Amino acid sequence: MFDIKTDNAGQDIYKLIEKLFPICRSITGNGVRETLAQVKQHIAVDIKEVPSGTKVFDWTVPREWNVDDAYIKDSAGNRIVDFRDNNLHLVSYSVPVNKKMNLEELKEHLHTDPDHPEWIPYRTSYYNETWGFCLSQNQFQQLSDDEYEVRVDSRLENGSLTYGEYFLPGTTDEEILFFTHLCHPSLCNDNLSGVALTTFLAKLVESQETRYSYRFVFAPATIGSITWLSQNEKKLGKIKHGLVVAVVGDSGPMTYKRTRAGNAEIDRAVIQVLRDSGDEHEILEFSPYGYDERQFCSPGVNLSVGRLTRTPNGCYPEYHTSADNLDLVKAEALRDSLEKYLKVLEVLESNRTYINMSPKGEPQLGKRGLYRTTGGHQDIATRNLAMLWILNQSDGNHSLLDISEKSGLPYRTLIHAIKDLSECGLIEENSLHQR
Ligand code: ZN
């Protein structure tokens, strides 16, 4: 189960990122719809619209923002800053403007990143009615004393907030939730990588028989997760585990941020997978700062939702700038992230307790052909050890994850040993006590 080949998946995810890259997204508007329409080419995602003005917990769904064009022209009529060249040039949610002004006045609305003079920063102003343009520090320094024409052809009107949801039923109604934010414009790692990886993860899960039901949510950050939670409050009890999927395409090591509880099954499953991978990784404690785990782990919601990223938000220099582009994300990193997500699902799907059917003394493995002495030495020794651990701990109280943690043996080794021991009747699944 979940032993899925991911050889070409990195390229497939990358190709979807390339398609989504030019679209101007924000927390509402047609960019979100176009993005979900692309996702829909791969999975049958349900697209939901929540009207502006809807109360969602302590928040209100804002007016919908769409933009047709935006630029700054110099007195000679040249577009010196042009939204059509790069949608990061316009501060997201800028109100409409059509005005001439001098450099002094214009400067109050310009944003740069002096630490990285070639990059355009990404800025938003969702809840503060203003307008602004972002440009490189280099370009900013070349602006001369001139009269500028500023034009923002945007519309802020009653409409709706759009999100996508894809549900896959399993043999039980207990759910695993994946949430990814899709509100950023032309930025790749944050978070087209998350949108595209979630799409392909859903597509692969769809091909499997699963014990859990799966829910994949594509929504804007913060207001989107709050809206989703508020609209789906009755269903939350079914969610047993969850992950926020974000920044999964850079070449840095995987980073896991624990749930609010800190030692939930999802925390233990992810940490086990990262440990077994032998790859460099980092484990962060929960904090109420970051991505949408903040909402899922708010005290009145308190779901077991962790966050699995590569280099976390804010910790790579290209973060929230035009350098978070198609060069920053790599197909190989995307494939590696996908594989680790699938391994986490393998653990969650297979984690259960067993009963040793011959618990008095060690059962004689040799006569059942289980105690192997030939073959790759290391591998055989580990396999034998795995059987001894499983037999010893299978009193119905220790799950495979418990045994893996206690023994230090890789989880996959335990799965193989379980198969051998089950086939000869030495252990049985503890169905009365599944987890
Ligand atoms: Zn971001």
Short mmCIF file of C-alpha atoms and ligand atoms in Angstrom, two decimals:
data_model
loop_
_atom_site.label_atom_id
_atom_site.label_comp_id
_atom_site.label_asym_id
_atom_site.label_seq_id
_atom_site.Cartn_x
_atom_site.Cartn_y
_atom_site.Cartn_z
CA MET A 1 0.00 0.00 0.00
CA PHE A 2 1.23 3.46 -0.92
CA ASP A 3 4.36 1.92 -2.36
CA ILE A 4 3.83 4.09 -5.41
CA LYS A 5 6.43 4.85 -8.07
CA THR A 6 7.08 8.58 -8.12
CA ASP A 7 9.77 8.62 -10.86
CA ASN A 8 8.11 11.17 -13.18
CA ALA A 9 5.95 12.85 -10.57
CA GLY A 10 8.47 15.65 -9.97
CA GLN A 11 8.24 16.70 -13.64
CA ASP A 12 4.45 16.45 -13.62
CA ILE A 13 4.19 18.66 -10.53
CA TYR A 14 6.69 21.11 -12.03
CA LYS A 15 4.67 21.33 -15.26
CA LEU A 16 1.53 22.25 -13.32
CA ILE A 17 3.50 24.95 -11.46
CA GLU A 18 4.62 26.35 -14.85
CA LYS A 19 0.98 26.52 -16.00
CA LEU A 20 -0.19 28.23 -12.83
CA PHE A 21 2.74 30.64 -12.56
CA PRO A 22 1.46 33.50 -14.79
CA ILE A 23 -1.97 33.72 -13.13
CA CYS A 24 -2.56 36.72 -10.84
CA ARG A 25 -4.05 35.24 -7.69
CA SER A 26 -5.16 36.89 -4.48
CA ILE A 27 -7.39 35.87 -1.57
CA THR A 28 -10.42 36.24 -3.85
CA GLY A 29 -11.06 36.79 -7.55
CA ASN A 30 -10.78 35.17 -10.93
CA GLY A 31 -7.13 34.13 -10.44
CA VAL A 32 -8.26 31.66 -7.78
CA ARG A 33 -10.96 30.32 -10.12
CA GLU A 34 -8.52 29.95 -13.02
CA THR A 35 -6.10 28.13 -10.72
CA LEU A 36 -8.79 25.72 -9.54
CA ALA A 37 -9.87 25.17 -13.16
CA GLN A 38 -6.31 23.99 -13.90
CA VAL A 39 -6.34 21.74 -10.83
CA LYS A 40 -9.63 20.33 -12.09
CA GLN A 41 -7.85 19.03 -15.19
CA HIS A 42 -6.20 16.51 -12.85
CA ILE A 43 -8.69 15.84 -10.03
CA ALA A 44 -12.46 16.39 -9.77
CA VAL A 45 -12.15 19.22 -7.25
CA ASP A 46 -15.44 20.81 -6.09
CA ILE A 47 -15.37 24.58 -6.40
CA LYS A 48 -17.22 26.51 -3.67
CA GLU A 49 -18.10 30.20 -3.52
CA VAL A 50 -18.72 31.97 -0.20
CA PRO A 51 -20.35 35.43 -0.65
CA SER A 52 -18.61 38.63 0.44
CA GLY A 53 -19.94 39.74 3.80
CA THR A 54 -20.39 36.19 5.17
CA LYS A 55 -19.40 36.05 8.83
CA VAL A 56 -16.72 33.41 9.37
CA PHE A 57 -15.86 33.11 13.07
CA ASP A 58 -14.39 36.50 14.05
CA TRP A 59 -13.81 37.50 10.41
CA THR A 60 -15.90 38.58 7.42
CA VAL A 61 -15.40 37.39 3.85
CA PRO A 62 -14.04 40.50 2.08
CA ARG A 63 -15.13 42.05 -1.17
CA GLU A 64 -13.80 40.30 -4.25
CA TRP A 65 -10.77 41.85 -5.96
CA ASN A 66 -10.01 41.66 -9.66
CA VAL A 67 -7.55 43.63 -11.72
CA ASP A 68 -7.41 44.25 -15.47
CA ASP A 69 -4.35 46.46 -15.72
CA ALA A 70 -2.00 48.58 -13.64
CA TYR A 71 1.00 50.72 -14.48
CA ILE A 72 3.09 53.77 -13.75
CA LYS A 73 3.88 55.89 -16.83
CA ASP A 74 6.56 58.57 -17.02
CA SER A 75 5.83 61.94 -18.68
CA ALA A 76 7.04 60.54 -22.02
CA GLY A 77 4.28 57.92 -21.82
CA ASN A 78 6.50 54.88 -21.16
CA ARG A 79 5.13 52.24 -18.82
CA ILE A 80 8.04 52.11 -16.39
CA VAL A 81 6.30 49.77 -13.93
CA ASP A 82 3.87 47.40 -15.60
CA PHE A 83 1.59 44.83 -13.96
CA ARG A 84 1.56 42.95 -17.28
CA ASP A 85 5.32 42.29 -16.99
CA ASN A 86 5.03 40.85 -13.50
CA ASN A 87 1.93 40.74 -11.34
CA LEU A 88 4.06 41.26 -8.22
CA HIS A 89 4.43 44.90 -9.31
CA LEU A 90 0.95 45.67 -7.95
CA VAL A 91 0.22 45.48 -4.22
CA SER A 92 -2.51 42.87 -3.92
CA TYR A 93 -5.96 44.38 -3.19
CA SER A 94 -4.89 47.84 -4.41
CA VAL A 95 -7.92 50.10 -4.81
CA PRO A 96 -8.53 51.76 -8.22
CA VAL A 97 -6.38 54.81 -9.04
CA ASN A 98 -6.17 57.12 -12.04
CA LYS A 99 -4.03 60.09 -11.15
CA LYS A 100 -1.00 62.17 -12.06
CA MET A 101 1.54 62.87 -9.34
CA ASN A 102 5.10 63.92 -8.72
CA LEU A 103 7.87 61.61 -7.54
CA GLU A 104 7.53 62.68 -3.91
CA GLU A 105 3.87 61.66 -3.76
CA LEU A 106 4.46 58.49 -5.77
CA LYS A 107 7.24 57.31 -3.46
CA GLU A 108 4.78 56.95 -0.59
CA HIS A 109 3.18 54.11 -2.53
CA LEU A 110 6.34 52.30 -3.69
CA HIS A 111 7.83 49.23 -2.03
CA THR A 112 11.31 47.75 -2.57
CA ASP A 113 13.61 45.22 -0.94
CA PRO A 114 16.90 47.08 -0.41
CA ASP A 115 18.63 43.89 0.82
CA HIS A 116 18.05 42.27 -2.59
CA PRO A 117 18.22 45.21 -5.02
CA GLU A 118 17.32 43.17 -8.12
CA TRP A 119 14.18 41.53 -6.78
CA ILE A 120 10.59 42.76 -6.72
CA PRO A 121 9.01 42.23 -3.29
CA TYR A 122 5.51 40.77 -2.81
CA ARG A 123 3.15 42.95 -0.78
CA THR A 124 -0.54 42.81 0.05
CA SER A 125 -3.06 45.18 1.61
CA TYR A 126 -6.17 43.06 2.09
CA TYR A 127 -7.75 44.83 5.01
CA ASN A 128 -6.44 48.36 4.58
CA GLU A 129 -7.85 50.33 1.64
CA THR A 130 -4.83 51.66 -0.20
CA TRP A 131 -2.83 51.10 -3.33
CA GLY A 132 0.84 50.53 -4.08
CA PHE A 133 3.44 49.27 -6.50
CA CYS A 134 6.45 47.04 -5.86
CA LEU A 135 9.66 47.34 -7.83
CA SER A 136 13.31 46.47 -7.55
CA GLN A 137 15.53 48.78 -5.52
CA ASN A 138 17.66 49.25 -8.66
CA GLN A 139 14.70 50.49 -10.64
CA PHE A 140 13.55 52.67 -7.76
CA GLN A 141 16.90 54.44 -7.66
CA GLN A 142 16.63 55.32 -11.34
CA LEU A 143 13.35 57.20 -10.93
CA SER A 144 13.80 60.86 -11.79
CA ASP A 145 11.88 63.94 -10.76
CA ASP A 146 9.03 63.72 -13.23
CA GLU A 147 5.29 63.79 -13.42
CA TYR A 148 3.95 60.24 -13.34
CA GLU A 149 0.64 58.82 -14.45
CA VAL A 150 -0.57 56.11 -12.09
CA ARG A 151 -3.31 53.78 -13.15
CA VAL A 152 -4.81 50.83 -11.29
CA ASP A 153 -7.75 49.29 -13.12
CA SER A 154 -8.97 47.14 -10.29
CA ARG A 155 -12.43 46.29 -9.03
CA LEU A 156 -13.29 45.72 -5.38
CA GLU A 157 -16.91 44.63 -5.29
CA ASN A 158 -19.31 42.24 -3.66
CA GLY A 159 -18.57 38.81 -5.02
CA SER A 160 -17.25 35.77 -3.24
CA LEU A 161 -14.31 33.91 -1.82
CA THR A 162 -13.53 30.79 -3.83
CA TYR A 163 -12.08 27.56 -2.53
CA GLY A 164 -11.69 24.03 -3.84
CA GLU A 165 -12.29 20.78 -2.04
CA TYR A 166 -11.72 17.21 -3.12
CA PHE A 167 -13.03 14.33 -1.04
CA LEU A 168 -12.09 10.66 -1.43
CA PRO A 169 -14.04 8.19 0.69
CA GLY A 170 -12.16 5.34 2.37
CA THR A 171 -13.44 2.22 4.10
CA THR A 172 -13.98 4.27 7.27
CA ASP A 173 -15.30 7.80 7.65
CA GLU A 174 -12.28 8.94 9.67
CA GLU A 175 -10.48 11.58 7.67
CA ILE A 176 -7.03 12.81 6.82
CA LEU A 177 -7.04 16.49 5.81
CA PHE A 178 -4.60 18.27 3.52
CA PHE A 179 -4.75 22.04 3.27
CA THR A 180 -2.80 24.20 0.83
CA HIS A 181 -2.98 27.97 0.26
CA LEU A 182 -3.50 29.26 -3.26
CA CYS A 183 -3.68 33.03 -2.81
CA HIS A 184 -0.17 34.05 -3.88
CA PRO A 185 0.38 35.45 -7.39
CA SER A 186 3.47 34.53 -9.46
CA LEU A 187 5.43 32.88 -6.66
CA CYS A 188 6.52 29.27 -7.01
CA ASN A 189 7.75 27.75 -3.80
CA ASP A 190 5.21 29.73 -1.73
CA ASN A 191 2.93 28.29 -2.77
CA LEU A 192 2.37 26.87 -6.24
CA SER A 193 4.57 24.02 -5.06
CA GLY A 194 1.97 23.20 -2.40
CA VAL A 195 -0.99 23.54 -4.77
CA ALA A 196 0.62 21.33 -7.42
CA LEU A 197 1.93 18.72 -4.98
CA THR A 198 -1.47 18.46 -3.27
CA THR A 199 -3.09 17.94 -6.69
CA PHE A 200 -0.79 15.04 -7.55
CA LEU A 201 -0.94 13.61 -4.04
CA ALA A 202 -4.75 13.50 -4.36
CA LYS A 203 -4.44 11.87 -7.76
CA LEU A 204 -2.18 9.13 -6.35
CA VAL A 205 -4.31 8.54 -3.25
CA GLU A 206 -7.29 8.18 -5.57
CA SER A 207 -5.60 5.15 -7.14
CA GLN A 208 -5.33 3.35 -3.76
CA GLU A 209 -7.73 1.45 -1.52
CA THR A 210 -7.62 3.37 1.74
CA ARG A 211 -8.82 2.88 5.27
CA TYR A 212 -9.10 6.62 5.83
CA SER A 213 -11.20 9.07 3.87
CA TYR A 214 -9.22 11.96 2.44
CA ARG A 215 -10.06 15.63 2.13
CA PHE A 216 -7.92 18.02 0.10
CA VAL A 217 -8.66 21.73 0.51
CA PHE A 218 -7.27 24.45 -1.78
CA ALA A 219 -8.06 27.86 -0.30
CA PRO A 220 -6.54 31.27 0.35
CA ALA A 221 -4.32 31.56 3.42
CA THR A 222 -5.84 32.69 6.74
CA ILE A 223 -9.26 33.96 5.56
CA GLY A 224 -9.59 30.79 3.44
CA SER A 225 -8.83 28.31 6.19
CA ILE A 226 -11.00 30.29 8.62
CA THR A 227 -13.84 30.32 6.07
CA TRP A 228 -13.47 26.60 5.41
CA LEU A 229 -13.39 25.77 9.13
CA SER A 230 -16.40 27.95 9.85
CA GLN A 231 -18.42 26.48 6.96
CA ASN A 232 -17.51 22.89 7.83
CA GLU A 233 -17.58 22.96 11.60
CA LYS A 234 -19.90 19.94 11.83
CA LYS A 235 -17.48 17.73 9.91
CA LEU A 236 -14.39 18.53 11.94
CA GLY A 237 -14.89 15.66 14.38
CA LYS A 238 -14.10 13.20 11.59
CA ILE A 239 -10.65 14.67 10.99
CA LYS A 240 -8.10 12.50 12.76
CA HIS A 241 -4.90 13.80 11.17
CA GLY A 242 -3.93 16.63 8.88
CA LEU A 243 -1.08 18.44 7.22
CA VAL A 244 -0.66 21.94 5.84
CA VAL A 245 1.14 21.53 2.50
CA ALA A 246 3.39 24.47 1.62
CA VAL A 247 6.85 25.39 0.31
CA VAL A 248 7.71 21.89 -0.88
CA GLY A 249 9.80 22.69 -3.98
CA ASP A 250 13.09 24.25 -2.84
CA SER A 251 16.26 22.25 -2.39
CA GLY A 252 16.48 22.68 1.39
CA PRO A 253 15.84 19.87 3.88
CA MET A 254 12.33 18.86 4.94
CA THR A 255 11.02 20.71 7.99
CA TYR A 256 8.15 19.49 10.12
CA LYS A 257 6.23 21.72 12.49
CA ARG A 258 4.41 19.82 15.22
CA THR A 259 0.72 20.10 16.01
CA ARG A 260 -0.46 22.12 19.00
CA ALA A 261 -0.61 18.92 21.09
CA GLY A 262 2.92 18.13 19.95
CA ASN A 263 2.81 14.34 20.12
CA ALA A 264 -0.20 13.39 18.01
CA GLU A 265 -0.10 10.37 15.73
CA ILE A 266 0.54 12.67 12.74
CA ASP A 267 3.56 14.16 14.56
CA ARG A 268 4.94 10.73 15.28
CA ALA A 269 4.24 9.42 11.75
CA VAL A 270 6.00 12.34 10.04
CA ILE A 271 8.97 12.22 12.39
CA GLN A 272 9.29 8.46 11.84
CA VAL A 273 9.30 8.93 8.05
CA LEU A 274 11.89 11.71 8.21
CA ARG A 275 14.08 9.68 10.54
CA ASP A 276 13.80 6.55 8.37
CA SER A 277 14.70 8.56 5.25
CA GLY A 278 18.19 9.16 6.59
CA ASP A 279 17.98 12.62 5.00
CA GLU A 280 18.76 15.82 6.84
CA HIS A 281 15.60 17.32 8.33
CA GLU A 282 14.37 19.61 11.04
CA ILE A 283 11.55 19.31 13.59
CA LEU A 284 9.99 22.52 14.90
CA GLU A 285 7.81 22.88 17.96
CA PHE A 286 4.35 24.35 17.48
CA SER A 287 4.06 28.14 17.53
CA PRO A 288 1.04 30.33 16.74
CA TYR A 289 2.90 31.92 13.84
CA GLY A 290 3.33 30.58 10.31
CA TYR A 291 0.76 29.24 7.87
CA ASP A 292 -2.76 27.87 8.26
CA GLU A 293 -1.80 25.43 11.01
CA ARG A 294 -2.51 28.50 13.18
CA GLN A 295 -6.21 28.20 12.36
CA PHE A 296 -6.44 24.39 12.54
CA CYS A 297 -4.58 24.50 15.87
CA SER A 298 -6.52 27.42 17.36
CA PRO A 299 -7.86 26.40 20.80
CA GLY A 300 -11.53 26.13 19.77
CA VAL A 301 -10.66 23.96 16.76
CA ASN A 302 -7.57 22.12 18.00
CA LEU A 303 -7.20 19.57 15.21
CA SER A 304 -4.16 17.29 14.86
CA VAL A 305 -2.77 19.27 11.95
CA GLY A 306 0.97 19.69 11.49
CA ARG A 307 2.88 21.36 8.70
CA LEU A 308 5.33 19.64 6.39
CA THR A 309 7.50 21.95 4.29
CA ARG A 310 11.01 22.11 2.97
CA THR A 311 12.69 25.43 3.98
CA PRO A 312 9.98 27.17 6.03
CA ASN A 313 8.37 30.51 5.16
CA GLY A 314 10.62 33.44 5.80
CA CYS A 315 13.73 31.27 6.10
CA TYR A 316 14.94 31.45 2.49
CA PRO A 317 16.09 34.74 0.96
CA GLU A 318 13.83 34.50 -2.11
CA TYR A 319 10.71 34.25 0.12
CA HIS A 320 7.97 36.69 -0.96
CA THR A 321 10.03 38.15 -3.81
CA SER A 322 10.20 37.77 -7.58
CA ALA A 323 13.14 35.38 -7.05
CA ASP A 324 10.70 32.75 -5.76
CA ASN A 325 10.28 31.78 -9.40
CA LEU A 326 10.49 28.76 -11.69
CA ASP A 327 14.26 28.51 -11.11
CA LEU A 328 13.92 28.16 -7.35
CA VAL A 329 11.71 25.06 -7.40
CA LYS A 330 13.19 21.78 -8.63
CA ALA A 331 11.43 18.71 -9.99
CA GLU A 332 13.67 16.48 -7.87
CA ALA A 333 12.80 18.33 -4.64
CA LEU A 334 9.09 18.14 -5.53
CA ARG A 335 9.37 14.39 -6.15
CA ASP A 336 11.21 13.90 -2.87
CA SER A 337 8.56 15.91 -0.97
CA LEU A 338 5.76 13.91 -2.60
CA GLU A 339 7.45 10.64 -1.69
CA LYS A 340 7.72 11.69 1.95
CA TYR A 341 4.05 12.69 2.02
CA LEU A 342 3.14 9.27 0.61
CA LYS A 343 5.29 7.54 3.23
CA VAL A 344 3.47 9.44 5.97
CA LEU A 345 0.21 8.09 4.55
CA GLU A 346 1.67 4.60 4.45
CA VAL A 347 2.38 4.87 8.18
CA LEU A 348 -1.06 6.28 9.05
CA GLU A 349 -2.86 3.71 6.90
CA SER A 350 -0.94 0.75 8.32
CA ASN A 351 -0.45 1.79 11.93
CA ARG A 352 -2.41 -0.60 14.14
CA THR A 353 -1.97 -3.18 16.90
CA TYR A 354 -1.55 -6.93 16.53
CA ILE A 355 -1.92 -9.94 18.81
CA ASN A 356 0.80 -12.56 19.15
CA MET A 357 -1.02 -15.89 18.73
CA SER A 358 1.80 -17.86 20.39
CA PRO A 359 2.71 -15.60 23.28
CA LYS A 360 4.14 -18.15 25.73
CA GLY A 361 7.87 -18.12 25.16
CA GLU A 362 9.23 -17.11 21.78
CA PRO A 363 7.59 -19.03 18.95
CA GLN A 364 10.04 -21.16 17.01
CA LEU A 365 10.66 -19.13 13.89
CA GLY A 366 13.07 -21.64 12.30
CA LYS A 367 10.51 -24.38 11.84
CA ARG A 368 8.24 -21.92 10.03
CA GLY A 369 11.05 -20.87 7.69
CA LEU A 370 11.02 -17.38 9.17
CA TYR A 371 14.37 -17.32 10.89
CA ARG A 372 16.62 -16.67 7.92
CA THR A 373 20.37 -16.89 8.07
CA THR A 374 21.28 -16.45 4.40
CA GLY A 375 21.10 -13.40 2.20
CA GLY A 376 22.27 -9.84 2.80
CA HIS A 377 23.53 -10.05 6.37
CA GLN A 378 22.42 -6.65 7.62
CA ASP A 379 19.01 -6.92 6.06
CA ILE A 380 18.35 -10.43 7.44
CA ALA A 381 19.49 -9.46 10.92
CA THR A 382 17.20 -6.43 10.91
CA ARG A 383 14.29 -8.50 9.60
CA ASN A 384 14.75 -11.12 12.31
CA LEU A 385 15.00 -8.43 14.92
CA ALA A 386 11.81 -6.82 13.59
CA MET A 387 9.94 -10.13 13.99
CA LEU A 388 11.17 -10.51 17.58
CA TRP A 389 10.10 -6.97 18.44
CA ILE A 390 6.66 -7.39 16.87
CA LEU A 391 6.06 -10.72 18.59
CA ASN A 392 7.13 -9.33 21.91
CA GLN A 393 5.09 -6.13 21.74
CA SER A 394 1.97 -7.51 20.08
CA ASP A 395 -0.23 -7.81 23.13
CA GLY A 396 -2.83 -5.50 21.63
CA ASN A 397 -1.46 -2.42 23.37
CA HIS A 398 1.43 -1.40 21.14
CA SER A 399 0.94 -0.08 17.63
CA LEU A 400 3.46 -0.51 14.83
CA LEU A 401 4.49 3.10 15.34
CA ASP A 402 5.08 2.40 19.05
CA ILE A 403 7.23 -0.60 18.13
CA SER A 404 9.18 1.34 15.54
CA GLU A 405 9.90 4.13 18.02
CA LYS A 406 10.84 1.73 20.79
CA SER A 407 13.05 -0.53 18.66
CA GLY A 408 14.59 2.14 16.44
CA LEU A 409 13.80 -0.10 13.45
CA PRO A 410 12.61 1.47 10.19
CA TYR A 411 8.82 1.39 9.84
CA ARG A 412 8.99 -0.28 6.42
CA THR A 413 11.00 -3.17 7.89
CA LEU A 414 8.20 -3.72 10.39
CA ILE A 415 5.59 -3.74 7.60
CA HIS A 416 7.52 -6.49 5.78
CA ALA A 417 7.91 -8.50 8.98
CA ILE A 418 4.19 -8.13 9.76
CA LYS A 419 3.42 -9.65 6.38
CA ASP A 420 5.62 -12.73 7.07
CA LEU A 421 4.28 -13.21 10.59
CA SER A 422 0.65 -12.84 9.50
CA GLU A 423 1.05 -15.31 6.65
CA CYS A 424 2.08 -18.08 9.02
CA GLY A 425 -0.59 -17.19 11.57
CA LEU A 426 1.76 -16.04 14.32
CA ILE A 427 0.06 -12.67 14.64
CA GLU A 428 -3.40 -11.36 13.98
CA GLU A 429 -4.66 -7.85 13.61
CA ASN A 430 -6.24 -6.63 16.80
CA SER A 431 -9.51 -5.62 15.19
CA LEU A 432 -11.24 -4.84 18.47
CA HIS A 433 -8.52 -2.40 19.31
CA GLN A 434 -7.51 -0.91 16.00
CA ARG A 435 -5.50 2.01 17.19
ZN ZN B 1 3.43 33.55 1.71
#
